PDB file of C-alpha atoms in Angstrom:
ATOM      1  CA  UNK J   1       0.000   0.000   0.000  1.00  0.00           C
ATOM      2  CA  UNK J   2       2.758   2.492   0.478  1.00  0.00           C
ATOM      3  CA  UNK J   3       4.416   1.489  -2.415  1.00  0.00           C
ATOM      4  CA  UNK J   4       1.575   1.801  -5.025  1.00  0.00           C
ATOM      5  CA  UNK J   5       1.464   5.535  -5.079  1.00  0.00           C
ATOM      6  CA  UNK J   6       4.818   6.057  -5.895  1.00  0.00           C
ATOM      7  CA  UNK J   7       4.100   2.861  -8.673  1.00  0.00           C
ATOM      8  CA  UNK J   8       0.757   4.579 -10.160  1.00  0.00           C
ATOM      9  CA  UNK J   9       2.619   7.878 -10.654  1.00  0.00           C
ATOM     10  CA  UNK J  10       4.561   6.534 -13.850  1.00  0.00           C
ATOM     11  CA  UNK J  11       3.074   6.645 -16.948  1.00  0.00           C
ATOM     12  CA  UNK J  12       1.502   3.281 -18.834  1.00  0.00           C
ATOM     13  CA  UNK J  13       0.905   1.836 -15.156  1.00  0.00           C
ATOM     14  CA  UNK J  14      -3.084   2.255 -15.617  1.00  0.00           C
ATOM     15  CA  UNK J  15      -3.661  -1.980 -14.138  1.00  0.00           C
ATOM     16  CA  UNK J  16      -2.191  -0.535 -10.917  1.00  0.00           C
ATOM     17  CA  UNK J  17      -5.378   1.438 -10.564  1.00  0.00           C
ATOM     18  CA  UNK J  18      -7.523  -1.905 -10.146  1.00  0.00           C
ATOM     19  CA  UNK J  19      -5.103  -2.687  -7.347  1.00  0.00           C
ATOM     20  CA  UNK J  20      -6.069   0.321  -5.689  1.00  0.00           C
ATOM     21  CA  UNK J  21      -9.391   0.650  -6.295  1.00  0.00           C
ATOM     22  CA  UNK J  22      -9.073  -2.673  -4.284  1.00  0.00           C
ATOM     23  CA  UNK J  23      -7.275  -1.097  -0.986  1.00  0.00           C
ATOM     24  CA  UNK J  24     -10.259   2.240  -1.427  1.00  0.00           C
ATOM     25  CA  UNK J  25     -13.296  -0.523  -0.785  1.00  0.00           C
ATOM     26  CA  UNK J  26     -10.907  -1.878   2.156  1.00  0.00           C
ATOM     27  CA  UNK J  27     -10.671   1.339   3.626  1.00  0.00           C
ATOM     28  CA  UNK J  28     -14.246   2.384   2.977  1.00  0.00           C
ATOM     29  CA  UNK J  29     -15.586   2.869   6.172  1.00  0.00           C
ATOM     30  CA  UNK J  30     -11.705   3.408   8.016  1.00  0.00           C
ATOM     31  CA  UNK J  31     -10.475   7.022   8.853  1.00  0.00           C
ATOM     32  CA  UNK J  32      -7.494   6.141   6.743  1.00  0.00           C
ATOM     33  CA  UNK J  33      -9.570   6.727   3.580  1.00  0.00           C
ATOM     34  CA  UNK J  34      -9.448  10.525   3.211  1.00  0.00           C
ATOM     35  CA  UNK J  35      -5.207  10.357   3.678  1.00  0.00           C
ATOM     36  CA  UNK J  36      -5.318   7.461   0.955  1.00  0.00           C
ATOM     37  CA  UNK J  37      -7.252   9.627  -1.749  1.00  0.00           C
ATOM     38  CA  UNK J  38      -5.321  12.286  -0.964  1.00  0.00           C
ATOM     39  CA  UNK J  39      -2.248  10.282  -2.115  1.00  0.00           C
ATOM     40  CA  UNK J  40      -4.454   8.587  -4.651  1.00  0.00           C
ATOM     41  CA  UNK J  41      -5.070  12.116  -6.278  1.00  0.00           C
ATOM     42  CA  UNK J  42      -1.616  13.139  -6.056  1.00  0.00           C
ATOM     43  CA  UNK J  43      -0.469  10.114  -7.673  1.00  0.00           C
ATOM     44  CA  UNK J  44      -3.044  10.898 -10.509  1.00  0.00           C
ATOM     45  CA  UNK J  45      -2.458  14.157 -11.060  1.00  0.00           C
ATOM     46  CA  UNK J  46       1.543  13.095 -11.041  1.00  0.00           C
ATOM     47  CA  UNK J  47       0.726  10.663 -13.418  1.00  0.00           C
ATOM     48  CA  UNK J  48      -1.258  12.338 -16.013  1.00  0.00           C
ATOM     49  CA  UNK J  49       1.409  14.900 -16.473  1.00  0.00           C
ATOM     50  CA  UNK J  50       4.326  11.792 -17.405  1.00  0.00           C
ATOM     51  CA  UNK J  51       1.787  10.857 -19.958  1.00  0.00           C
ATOM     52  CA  UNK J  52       0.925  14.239 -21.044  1.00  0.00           C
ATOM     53  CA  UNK J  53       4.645  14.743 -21.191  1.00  0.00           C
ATOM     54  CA  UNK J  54       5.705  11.618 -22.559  1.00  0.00           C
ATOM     55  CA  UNK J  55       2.877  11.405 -25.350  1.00  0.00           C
ATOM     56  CA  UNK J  56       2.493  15.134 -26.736  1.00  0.00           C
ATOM     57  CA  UNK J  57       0.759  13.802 -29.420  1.00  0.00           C
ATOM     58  CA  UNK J  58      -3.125  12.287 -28.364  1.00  0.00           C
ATOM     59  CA  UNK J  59      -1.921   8.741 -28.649  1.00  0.00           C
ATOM     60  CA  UNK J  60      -3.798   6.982 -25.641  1.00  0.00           C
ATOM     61  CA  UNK J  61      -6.753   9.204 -25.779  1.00  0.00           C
ATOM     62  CA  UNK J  62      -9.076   5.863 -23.872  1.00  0.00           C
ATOM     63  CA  UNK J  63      -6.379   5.812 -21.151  1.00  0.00           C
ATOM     64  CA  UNK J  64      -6.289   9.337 -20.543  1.00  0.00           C
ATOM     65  CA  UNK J  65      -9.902   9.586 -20.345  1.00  0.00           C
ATOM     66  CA  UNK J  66     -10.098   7.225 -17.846  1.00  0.00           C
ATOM     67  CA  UNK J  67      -7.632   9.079 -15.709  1.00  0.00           C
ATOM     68  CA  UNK J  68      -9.579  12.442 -15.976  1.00  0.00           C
ATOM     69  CA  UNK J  69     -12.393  10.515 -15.204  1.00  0.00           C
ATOM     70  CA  UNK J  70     -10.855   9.400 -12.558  1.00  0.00           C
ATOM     71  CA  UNK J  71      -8.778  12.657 -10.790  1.00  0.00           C
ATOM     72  CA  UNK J  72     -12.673  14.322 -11.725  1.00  0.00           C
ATOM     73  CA  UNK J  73     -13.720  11.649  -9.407  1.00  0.00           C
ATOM     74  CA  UNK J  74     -11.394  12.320  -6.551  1.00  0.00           C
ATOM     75  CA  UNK J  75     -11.572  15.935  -6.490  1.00  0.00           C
ATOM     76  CA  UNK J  76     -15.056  16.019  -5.969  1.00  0.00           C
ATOM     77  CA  UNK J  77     -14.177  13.717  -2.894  1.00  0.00           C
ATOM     78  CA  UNK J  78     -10.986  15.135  -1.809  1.00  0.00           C
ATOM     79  CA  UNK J  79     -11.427  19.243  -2.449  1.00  0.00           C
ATOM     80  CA  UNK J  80      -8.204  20.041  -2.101  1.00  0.00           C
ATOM     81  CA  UNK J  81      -4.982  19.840  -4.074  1.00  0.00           C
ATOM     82  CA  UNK J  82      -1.489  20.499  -3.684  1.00  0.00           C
ATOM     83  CA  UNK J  83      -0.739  23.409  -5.364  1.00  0.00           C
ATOM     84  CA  UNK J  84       2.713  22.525  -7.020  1.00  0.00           C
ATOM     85  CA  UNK J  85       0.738  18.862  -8.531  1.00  0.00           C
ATOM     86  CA  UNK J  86      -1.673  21.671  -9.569  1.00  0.00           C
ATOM     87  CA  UNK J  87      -0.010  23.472 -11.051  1.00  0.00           C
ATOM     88  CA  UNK J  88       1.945  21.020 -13.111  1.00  0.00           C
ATOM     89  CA  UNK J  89      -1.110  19.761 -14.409  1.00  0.00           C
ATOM     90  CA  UNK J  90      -2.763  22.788 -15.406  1.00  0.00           C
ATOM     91  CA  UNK J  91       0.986  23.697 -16.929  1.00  0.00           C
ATOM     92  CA  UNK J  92       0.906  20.340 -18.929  1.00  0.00           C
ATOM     93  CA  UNK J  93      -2.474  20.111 -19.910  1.00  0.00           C
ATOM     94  CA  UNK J  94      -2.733  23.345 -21.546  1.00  0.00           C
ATOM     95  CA  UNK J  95       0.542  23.150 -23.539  1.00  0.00           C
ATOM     96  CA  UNK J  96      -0.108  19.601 -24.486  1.00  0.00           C
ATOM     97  CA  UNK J  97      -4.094  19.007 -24.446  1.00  0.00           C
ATOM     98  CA  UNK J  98      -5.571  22.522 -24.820  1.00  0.00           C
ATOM     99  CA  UNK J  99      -7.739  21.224 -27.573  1.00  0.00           C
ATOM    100  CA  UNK J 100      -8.973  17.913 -25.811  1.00  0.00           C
ATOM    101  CA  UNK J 101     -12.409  18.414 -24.661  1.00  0.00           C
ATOM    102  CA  UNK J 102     -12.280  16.042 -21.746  1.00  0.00           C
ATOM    103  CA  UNK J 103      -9.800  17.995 -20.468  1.00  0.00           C
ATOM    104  CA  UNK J 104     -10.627  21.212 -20.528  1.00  0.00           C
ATOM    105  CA  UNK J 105     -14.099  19.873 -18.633  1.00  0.00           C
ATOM    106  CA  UNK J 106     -12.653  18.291 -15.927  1.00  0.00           C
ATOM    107  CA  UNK J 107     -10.201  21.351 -15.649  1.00  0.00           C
ATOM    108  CA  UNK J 108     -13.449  23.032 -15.482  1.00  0.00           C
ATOM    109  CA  UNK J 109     -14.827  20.974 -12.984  1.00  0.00           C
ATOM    110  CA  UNK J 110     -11.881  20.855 -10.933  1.00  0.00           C
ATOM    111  CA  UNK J 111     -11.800  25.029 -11.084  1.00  0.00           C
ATOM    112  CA  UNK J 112     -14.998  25.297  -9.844  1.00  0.00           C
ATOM    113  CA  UNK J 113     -14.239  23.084  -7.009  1.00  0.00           C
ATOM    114  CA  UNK J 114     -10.839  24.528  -6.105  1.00  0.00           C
ATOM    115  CA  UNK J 115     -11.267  27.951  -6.111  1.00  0.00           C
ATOM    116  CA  UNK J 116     -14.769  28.084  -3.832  1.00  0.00           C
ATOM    117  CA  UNK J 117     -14.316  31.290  -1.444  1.00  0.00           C
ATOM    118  CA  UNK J 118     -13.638  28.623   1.441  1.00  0.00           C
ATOM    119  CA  UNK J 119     -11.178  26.856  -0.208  1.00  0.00           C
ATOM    120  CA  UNK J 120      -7.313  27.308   0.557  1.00  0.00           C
ATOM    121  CA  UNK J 121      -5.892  26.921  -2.942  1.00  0.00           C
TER     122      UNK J 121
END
């Protein structure tokens, strides 16, 4: 379990996300579940900017979906954000996937959750 954020951060690791959806279910009702989507998110915010990076071109449009769908998914949960992984992906994104419309609407999404008047970011 510590291992796997570190593990989902690289890019083209996309089965390690079954492993911890897995662990999430386990931890469904503990108090360590808010720390380990906090890492989760981190890891893929982290990890869409190696692919991003890696594949300027929109090669694995599928797989990148499914990790927007998926950081979409945790910010709505988590609400907050470190603000250098923020800002790396917002950095990324634009330069590399300003035209991709999933994108832009979870960057959307995750604007208007961010920058609430009670939020810290």
């Amino acid at each position: 379990m510590d291992c796997l954020p570190a593990a989902l951060e690289r890019a083209g690791n996309e089965e390690s996300w079954a492993v911890a959806d897995a662990i999430s279910a386990v931890l469904k009702n503990s108090e360590e579940l808010h720390s380990w989507r906090r890492c989760l998110l981190s890891a893929c915010i982290k990890g869409l900017v190696a692919m991003y990076s890696n594949n300027k071109d929109e090669g694995k449009q599928e797989v990148e979906r499914s990790m927007l769908l998926r950081l979409e998914e945790l910010l709505c949960v988590v609400e907050e954000v470190d603000p250098d992984d923020w800002c790396n992906l917002v950095k990324t994104g634009l330069k590399y996937r300003y035209r991709d419309e999933t994108f832009l609407k979870v960057l959307n999404v995750a604007i208007q959750l961010l920058y609430k008047k009670e939020s810290s970011l």
